PDB file of C-alpha atoms and ligand atoms in Angstrom:
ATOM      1  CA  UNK A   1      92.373 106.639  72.218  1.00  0.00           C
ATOM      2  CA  UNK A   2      93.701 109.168  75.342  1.00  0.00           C
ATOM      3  CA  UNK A   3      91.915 111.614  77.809  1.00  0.00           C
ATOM      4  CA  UNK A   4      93.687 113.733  80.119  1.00  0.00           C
ATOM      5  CA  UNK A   5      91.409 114.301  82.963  1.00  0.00           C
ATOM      6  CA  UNK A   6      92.564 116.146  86.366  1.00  0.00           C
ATOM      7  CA  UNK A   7      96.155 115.356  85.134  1.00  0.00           C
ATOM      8  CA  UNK A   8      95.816 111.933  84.858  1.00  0.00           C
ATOM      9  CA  UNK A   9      96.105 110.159  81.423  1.00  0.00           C
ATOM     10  CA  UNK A  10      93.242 108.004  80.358  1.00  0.00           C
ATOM     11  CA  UNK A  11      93.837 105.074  77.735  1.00  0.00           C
ATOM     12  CA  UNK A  12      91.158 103.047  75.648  1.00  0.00           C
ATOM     13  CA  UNK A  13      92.558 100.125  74.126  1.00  0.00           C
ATOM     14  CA  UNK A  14      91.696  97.040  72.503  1.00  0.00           C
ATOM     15  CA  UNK A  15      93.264  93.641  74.083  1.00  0.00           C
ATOM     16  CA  UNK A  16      93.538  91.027  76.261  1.00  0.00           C
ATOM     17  CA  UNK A  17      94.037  92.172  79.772  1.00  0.00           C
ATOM     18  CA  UNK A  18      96.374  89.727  81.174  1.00  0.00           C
ATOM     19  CA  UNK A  19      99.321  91.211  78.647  1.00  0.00           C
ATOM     20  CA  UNK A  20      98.906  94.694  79.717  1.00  0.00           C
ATOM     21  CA  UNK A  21     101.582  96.517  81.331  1.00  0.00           C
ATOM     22  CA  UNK A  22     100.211  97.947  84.633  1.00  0.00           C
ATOM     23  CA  UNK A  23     101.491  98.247  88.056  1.00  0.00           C
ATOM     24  CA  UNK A  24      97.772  96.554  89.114  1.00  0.00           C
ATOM     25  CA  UNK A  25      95.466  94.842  86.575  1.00  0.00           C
ATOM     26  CA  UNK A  26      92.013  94.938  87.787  1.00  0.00           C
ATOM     27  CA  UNK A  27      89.858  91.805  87.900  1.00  0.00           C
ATOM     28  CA  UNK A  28      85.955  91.692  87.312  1.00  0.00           C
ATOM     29  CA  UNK A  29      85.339  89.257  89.944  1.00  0.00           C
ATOM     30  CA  UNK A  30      82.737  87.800  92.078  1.00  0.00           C
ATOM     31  CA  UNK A  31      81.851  87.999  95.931  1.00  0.00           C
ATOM     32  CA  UNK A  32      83.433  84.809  96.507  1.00  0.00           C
ATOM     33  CA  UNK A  33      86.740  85.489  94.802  1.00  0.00           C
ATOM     34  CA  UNK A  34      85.836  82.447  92.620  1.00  0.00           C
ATOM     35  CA  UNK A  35      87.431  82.759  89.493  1.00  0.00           C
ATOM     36  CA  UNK A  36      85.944  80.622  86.662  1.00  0.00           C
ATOM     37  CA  UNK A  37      85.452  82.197  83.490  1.00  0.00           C
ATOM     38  CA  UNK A  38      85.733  85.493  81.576  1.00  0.00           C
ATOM     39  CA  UNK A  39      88.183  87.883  82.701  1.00  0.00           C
ATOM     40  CA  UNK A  40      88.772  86.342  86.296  1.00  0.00           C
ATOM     41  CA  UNK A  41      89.464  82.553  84.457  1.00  0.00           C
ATOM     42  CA  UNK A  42      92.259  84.443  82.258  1.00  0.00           C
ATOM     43  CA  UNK A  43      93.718  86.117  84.652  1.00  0.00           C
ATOM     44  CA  UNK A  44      94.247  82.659  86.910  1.00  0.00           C
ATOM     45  CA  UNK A  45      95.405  80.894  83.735  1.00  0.00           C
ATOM     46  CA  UNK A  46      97.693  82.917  82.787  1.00  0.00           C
ATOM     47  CA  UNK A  47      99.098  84.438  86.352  1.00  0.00           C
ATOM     48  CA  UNK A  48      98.936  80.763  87.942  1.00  0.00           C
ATOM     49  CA  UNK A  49      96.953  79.047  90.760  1.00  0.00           C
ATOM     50  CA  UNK A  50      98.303  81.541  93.518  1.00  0.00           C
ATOM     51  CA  UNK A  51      95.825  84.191  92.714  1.00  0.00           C
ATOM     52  CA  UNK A  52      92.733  81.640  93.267  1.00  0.00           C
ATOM     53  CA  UNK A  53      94.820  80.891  96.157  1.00  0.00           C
ATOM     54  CA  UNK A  54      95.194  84.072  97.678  1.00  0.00           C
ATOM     55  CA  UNK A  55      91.438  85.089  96.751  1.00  0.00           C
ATOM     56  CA  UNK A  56      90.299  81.618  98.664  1.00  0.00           C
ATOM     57  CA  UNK A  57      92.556  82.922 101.896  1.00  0.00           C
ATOM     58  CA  UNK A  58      91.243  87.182 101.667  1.00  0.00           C
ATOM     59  CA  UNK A  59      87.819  85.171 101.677  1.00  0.00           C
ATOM     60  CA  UNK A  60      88.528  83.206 104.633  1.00  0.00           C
ATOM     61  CA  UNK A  61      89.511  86.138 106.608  1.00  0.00           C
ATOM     62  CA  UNK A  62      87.432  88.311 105.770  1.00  0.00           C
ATOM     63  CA  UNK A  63      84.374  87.069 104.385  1.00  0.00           C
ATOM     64  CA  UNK A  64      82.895  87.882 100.659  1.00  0.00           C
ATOM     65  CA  UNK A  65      83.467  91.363  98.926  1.00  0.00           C
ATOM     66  CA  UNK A  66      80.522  93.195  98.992  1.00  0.00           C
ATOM     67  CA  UNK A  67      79.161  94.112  95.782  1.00  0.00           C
ATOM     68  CA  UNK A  68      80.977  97.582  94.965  1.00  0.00           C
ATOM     69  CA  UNK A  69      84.488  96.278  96.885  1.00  0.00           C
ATOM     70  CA  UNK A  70      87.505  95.255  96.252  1.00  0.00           C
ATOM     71  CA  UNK A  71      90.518  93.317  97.495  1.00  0.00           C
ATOM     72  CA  UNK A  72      93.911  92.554  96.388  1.00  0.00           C
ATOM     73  CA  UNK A  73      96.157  89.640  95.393  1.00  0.00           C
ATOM     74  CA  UNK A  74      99.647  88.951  94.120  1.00  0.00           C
ATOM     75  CA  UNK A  75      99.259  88.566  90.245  1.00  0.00           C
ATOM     76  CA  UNK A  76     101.594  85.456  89.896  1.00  0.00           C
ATOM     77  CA  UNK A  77     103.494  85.047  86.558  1.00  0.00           C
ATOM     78  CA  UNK A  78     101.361  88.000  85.576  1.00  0.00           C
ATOM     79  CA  UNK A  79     103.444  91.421  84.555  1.00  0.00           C
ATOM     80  CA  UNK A  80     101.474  93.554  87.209  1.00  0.00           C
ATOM     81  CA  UNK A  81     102.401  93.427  90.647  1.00  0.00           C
ATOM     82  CA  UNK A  82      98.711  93.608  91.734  1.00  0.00           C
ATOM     83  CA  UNK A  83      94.888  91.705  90.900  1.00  0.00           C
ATOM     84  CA  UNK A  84      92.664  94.214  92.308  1.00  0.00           C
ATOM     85  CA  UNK A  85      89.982  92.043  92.461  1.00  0.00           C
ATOM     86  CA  UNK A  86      86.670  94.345  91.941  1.00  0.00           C
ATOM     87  CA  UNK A  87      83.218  93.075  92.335  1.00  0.00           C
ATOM     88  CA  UNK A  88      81.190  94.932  90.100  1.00  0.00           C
ATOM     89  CA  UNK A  89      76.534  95.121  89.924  1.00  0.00           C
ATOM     90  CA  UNK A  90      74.416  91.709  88.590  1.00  0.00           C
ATOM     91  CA  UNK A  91      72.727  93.946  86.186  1.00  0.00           C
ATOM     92  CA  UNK A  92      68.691  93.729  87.234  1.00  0.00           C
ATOM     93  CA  UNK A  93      70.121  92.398  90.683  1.00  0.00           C
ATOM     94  CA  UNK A  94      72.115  95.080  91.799  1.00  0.00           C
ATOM     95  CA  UNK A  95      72.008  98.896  90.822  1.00  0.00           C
ATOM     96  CA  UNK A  96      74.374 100.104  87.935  1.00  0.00           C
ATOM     97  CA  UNK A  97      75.583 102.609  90.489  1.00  0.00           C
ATOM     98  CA  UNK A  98      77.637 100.055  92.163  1.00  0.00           C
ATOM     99  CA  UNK A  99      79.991  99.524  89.313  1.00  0.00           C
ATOM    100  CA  UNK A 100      81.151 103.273  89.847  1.00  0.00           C
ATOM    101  CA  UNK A 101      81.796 102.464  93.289  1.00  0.00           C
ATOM    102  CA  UNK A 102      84.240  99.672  92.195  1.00  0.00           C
ATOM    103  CA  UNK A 103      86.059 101.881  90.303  1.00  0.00           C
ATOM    104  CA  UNK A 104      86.968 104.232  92.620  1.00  0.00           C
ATOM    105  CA  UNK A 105      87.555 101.824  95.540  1.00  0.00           C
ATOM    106  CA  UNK A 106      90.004 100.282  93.059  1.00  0.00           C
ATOM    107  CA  UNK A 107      91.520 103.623  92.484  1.00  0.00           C
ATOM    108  CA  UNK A 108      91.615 104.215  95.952  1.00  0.00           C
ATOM    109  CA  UNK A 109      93.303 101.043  96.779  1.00  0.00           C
ATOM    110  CA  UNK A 110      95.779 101.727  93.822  1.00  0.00           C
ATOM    111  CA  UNK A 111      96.992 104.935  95.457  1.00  0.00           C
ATOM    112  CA  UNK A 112      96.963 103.525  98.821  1.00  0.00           C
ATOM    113  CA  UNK A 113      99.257 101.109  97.461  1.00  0.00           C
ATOM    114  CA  UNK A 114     101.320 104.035  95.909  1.00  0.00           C
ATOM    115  CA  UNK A 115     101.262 102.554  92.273  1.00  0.00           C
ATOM    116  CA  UNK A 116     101.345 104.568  89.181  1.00  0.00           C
ATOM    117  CA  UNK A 117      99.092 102.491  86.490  1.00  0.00           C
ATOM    118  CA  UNK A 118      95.976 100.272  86.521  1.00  0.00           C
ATOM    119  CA  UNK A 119      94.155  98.489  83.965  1.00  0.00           C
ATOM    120  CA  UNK A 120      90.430  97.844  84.049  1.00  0.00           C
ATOM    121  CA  UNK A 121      88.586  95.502  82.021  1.00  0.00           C
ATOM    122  CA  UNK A 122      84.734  96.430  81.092  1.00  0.00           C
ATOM    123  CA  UNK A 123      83.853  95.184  84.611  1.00  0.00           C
ATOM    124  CA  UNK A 124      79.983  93.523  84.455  1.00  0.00           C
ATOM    125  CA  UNK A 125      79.209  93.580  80.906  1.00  0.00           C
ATOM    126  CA  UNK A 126      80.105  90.327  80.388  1.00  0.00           C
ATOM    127  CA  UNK A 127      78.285  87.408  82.530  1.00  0.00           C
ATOM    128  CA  UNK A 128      76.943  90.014  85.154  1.00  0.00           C
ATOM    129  CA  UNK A 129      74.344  91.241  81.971  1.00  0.00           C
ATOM    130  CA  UNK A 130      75.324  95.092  82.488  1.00  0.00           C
ATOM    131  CA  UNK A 131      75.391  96.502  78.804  1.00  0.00           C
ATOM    132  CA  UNK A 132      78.445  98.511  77.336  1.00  0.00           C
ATOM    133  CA  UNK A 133      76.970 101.873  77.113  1.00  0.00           C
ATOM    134  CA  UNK A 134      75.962 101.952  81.056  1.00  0.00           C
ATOM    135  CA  UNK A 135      78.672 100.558  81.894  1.00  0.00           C
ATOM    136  CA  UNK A 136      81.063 102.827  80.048  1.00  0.00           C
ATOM    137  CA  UNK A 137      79.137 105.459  81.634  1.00  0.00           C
ATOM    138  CA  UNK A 138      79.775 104.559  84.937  1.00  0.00           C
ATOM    139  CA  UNK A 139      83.399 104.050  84.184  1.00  0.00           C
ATOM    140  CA  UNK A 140      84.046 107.237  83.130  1.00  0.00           C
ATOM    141  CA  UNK A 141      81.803 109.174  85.770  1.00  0.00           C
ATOM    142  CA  UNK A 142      83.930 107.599  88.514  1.00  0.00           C
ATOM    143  CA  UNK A 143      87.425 108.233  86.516  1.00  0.00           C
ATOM    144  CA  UNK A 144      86.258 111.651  85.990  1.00  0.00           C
ATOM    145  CA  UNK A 145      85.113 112.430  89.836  1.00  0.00           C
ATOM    146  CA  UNK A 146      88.543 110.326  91.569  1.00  0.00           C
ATOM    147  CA  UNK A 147      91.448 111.640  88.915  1.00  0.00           C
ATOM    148  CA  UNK A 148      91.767 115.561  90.230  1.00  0.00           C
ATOM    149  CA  UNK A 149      92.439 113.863  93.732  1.00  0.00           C
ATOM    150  CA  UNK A 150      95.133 111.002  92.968  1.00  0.00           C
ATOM    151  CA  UNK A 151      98.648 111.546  93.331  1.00  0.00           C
ATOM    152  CA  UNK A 152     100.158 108.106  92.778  1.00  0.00           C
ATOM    153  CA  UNK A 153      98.234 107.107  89.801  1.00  0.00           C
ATOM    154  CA  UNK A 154      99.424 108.380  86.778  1.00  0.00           C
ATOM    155  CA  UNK A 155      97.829 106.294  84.188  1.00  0.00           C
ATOM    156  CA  UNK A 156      94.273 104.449  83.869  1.00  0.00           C
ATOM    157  CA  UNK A 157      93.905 102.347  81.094  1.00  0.00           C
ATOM    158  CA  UNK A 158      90.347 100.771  80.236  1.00  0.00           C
ATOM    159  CA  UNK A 159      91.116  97.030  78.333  1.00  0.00           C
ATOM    160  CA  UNK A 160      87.787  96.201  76.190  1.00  0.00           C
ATOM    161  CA  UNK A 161      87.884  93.157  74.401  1.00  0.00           C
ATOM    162  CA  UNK A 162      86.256  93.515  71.220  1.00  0.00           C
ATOM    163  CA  UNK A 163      85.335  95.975  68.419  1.00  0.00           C
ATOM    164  CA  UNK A 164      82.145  96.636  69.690  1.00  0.00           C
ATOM    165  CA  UNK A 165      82.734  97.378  73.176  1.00  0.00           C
ATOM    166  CA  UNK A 166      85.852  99.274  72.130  1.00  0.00           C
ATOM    167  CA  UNK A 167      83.445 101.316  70.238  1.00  0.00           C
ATOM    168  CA  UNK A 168      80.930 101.772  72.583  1.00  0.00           C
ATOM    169  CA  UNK A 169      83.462 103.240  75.380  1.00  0.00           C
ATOM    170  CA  UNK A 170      85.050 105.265  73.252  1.00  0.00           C
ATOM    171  CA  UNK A 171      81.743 107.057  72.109  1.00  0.00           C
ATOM    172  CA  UNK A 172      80.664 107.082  75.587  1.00  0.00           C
ATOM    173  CA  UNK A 173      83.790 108.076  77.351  1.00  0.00           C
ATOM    174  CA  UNK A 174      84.490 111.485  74.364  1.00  0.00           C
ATOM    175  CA  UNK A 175      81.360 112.730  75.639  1.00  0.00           C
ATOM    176  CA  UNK A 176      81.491 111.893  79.245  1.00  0.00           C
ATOM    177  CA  UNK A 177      85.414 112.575  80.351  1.00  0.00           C
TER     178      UNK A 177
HETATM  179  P1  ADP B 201      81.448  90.173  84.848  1.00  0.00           P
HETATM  180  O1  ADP B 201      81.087  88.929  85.618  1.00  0.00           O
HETATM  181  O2  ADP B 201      81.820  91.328  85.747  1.00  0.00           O
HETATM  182  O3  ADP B 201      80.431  90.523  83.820  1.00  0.00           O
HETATM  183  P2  ADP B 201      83.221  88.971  82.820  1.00  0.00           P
HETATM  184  O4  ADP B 201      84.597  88.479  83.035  1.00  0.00           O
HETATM  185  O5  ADP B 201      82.162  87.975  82.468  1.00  0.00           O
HETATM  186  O6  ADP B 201      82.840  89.803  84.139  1.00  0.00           O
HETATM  187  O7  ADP B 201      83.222  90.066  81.685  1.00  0.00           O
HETATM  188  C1  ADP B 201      83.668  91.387  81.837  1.00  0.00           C
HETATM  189  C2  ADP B 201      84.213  91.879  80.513  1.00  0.00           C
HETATM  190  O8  ADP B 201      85.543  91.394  80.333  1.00  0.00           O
HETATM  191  C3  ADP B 201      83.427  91.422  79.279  1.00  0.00           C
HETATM  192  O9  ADP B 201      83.206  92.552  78.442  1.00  0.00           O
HETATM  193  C4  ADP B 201      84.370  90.423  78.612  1.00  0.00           C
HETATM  194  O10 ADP B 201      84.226  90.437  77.203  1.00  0.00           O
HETATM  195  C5  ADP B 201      85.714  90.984  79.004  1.00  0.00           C
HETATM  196  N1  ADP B 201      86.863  90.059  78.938  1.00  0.00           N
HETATM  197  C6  ADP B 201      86.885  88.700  78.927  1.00  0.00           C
HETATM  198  N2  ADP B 201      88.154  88.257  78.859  1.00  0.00           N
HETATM  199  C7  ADP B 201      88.961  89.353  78.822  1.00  0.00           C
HETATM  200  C8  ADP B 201      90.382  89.575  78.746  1.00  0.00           C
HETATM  201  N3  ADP B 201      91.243  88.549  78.690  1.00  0.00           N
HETATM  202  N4  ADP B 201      90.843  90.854  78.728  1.00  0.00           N
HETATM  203  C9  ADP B 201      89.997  91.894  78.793  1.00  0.00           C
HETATM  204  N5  ADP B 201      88.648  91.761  78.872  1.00  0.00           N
HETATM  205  C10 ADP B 201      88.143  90.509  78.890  1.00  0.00           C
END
């Protein structure tokens, strides 16, 4: 399923992440750059041990990612050149709100780094608790508000794993975007 919004294309697919084609891939990570299961544990699998690495190092330096931030790692054997790492809301901890905010410090980050595609995954809807349809929402608010202003990126694509959250964004993002 594609959107054009503010000249950018906008892609829903169904997949795994870690075999997308995407300048960055986007990781739904944690404050501590720990990456143990669900998207973050693919991702490390599959791209190798440098990524934890790296995360462990940005950590040292420069202390956790607040909820809402990002930072950035190689992405190892991974076809990206880029792990935006993206720490999106605790759903019931945090507010929703927050997830937006990762999205477009990601896509600010992407453009600073002058790419011209990244992938997200459904960032918090899987151990974070958030559910699809607020999450989806926030998604495409925050695609919708950045994509008139970027100039690198070129191409967002949103990975969902699953029928059902595939679904659910789609339904979501046709009315939102
Ligand atoms: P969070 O802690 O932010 O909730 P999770 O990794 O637990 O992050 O889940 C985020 C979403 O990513 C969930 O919808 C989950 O189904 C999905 N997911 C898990 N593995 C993959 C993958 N390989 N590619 C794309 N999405 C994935």
């Amino acid at each position: 399923m594609e959107f054009k919004v503010g000249g950018v294309e906008v892609v829903l697919m169904k997949g795994d992440i870690t075999e997308v084609e995407a300048d960055a891939i986007v990781n739904a990570a944690n404050s501590y750059l720990e990456h143990g299961g669900g998207v973050a544990g693919a991702i490390v699998r599959k791209g190798g041990a440098i990524i934890q690495e790296e995360s462990r190092e940005w950590v040292r330096r420069h202390g956790p990612v607040p909820v809402g931030g990002v930072a950035v790692t190689s992405a190892g054997r991974l076809r990206a050149k880029y792990v935006i790492h993206a720490v999106g809301p605790r759903c019931g901890v945090e507010p929703i709100e927050k997830l937006g905010e990762a999205v477009r410090n990601a896509l600010r980050k992407a453009e600073e780094l002058g790419l011209s595609s990244i992938a997200f995954p459904a960032i918090s809807t899987g151990i974070f608790g958030c559910p699809y349809d607020a999450a989806a929402l926030q998604m495409a608010q925050a695609i919708k508000e950045a994509a008139p202003q970027l100039r690198s990126v070129r191409r967002i694509m949103v990975v969902l794993y699953g029928e059902e959250a595939f679904q659910k964004f789609i339904e979501v993002f046709k009315k939102t975007i």
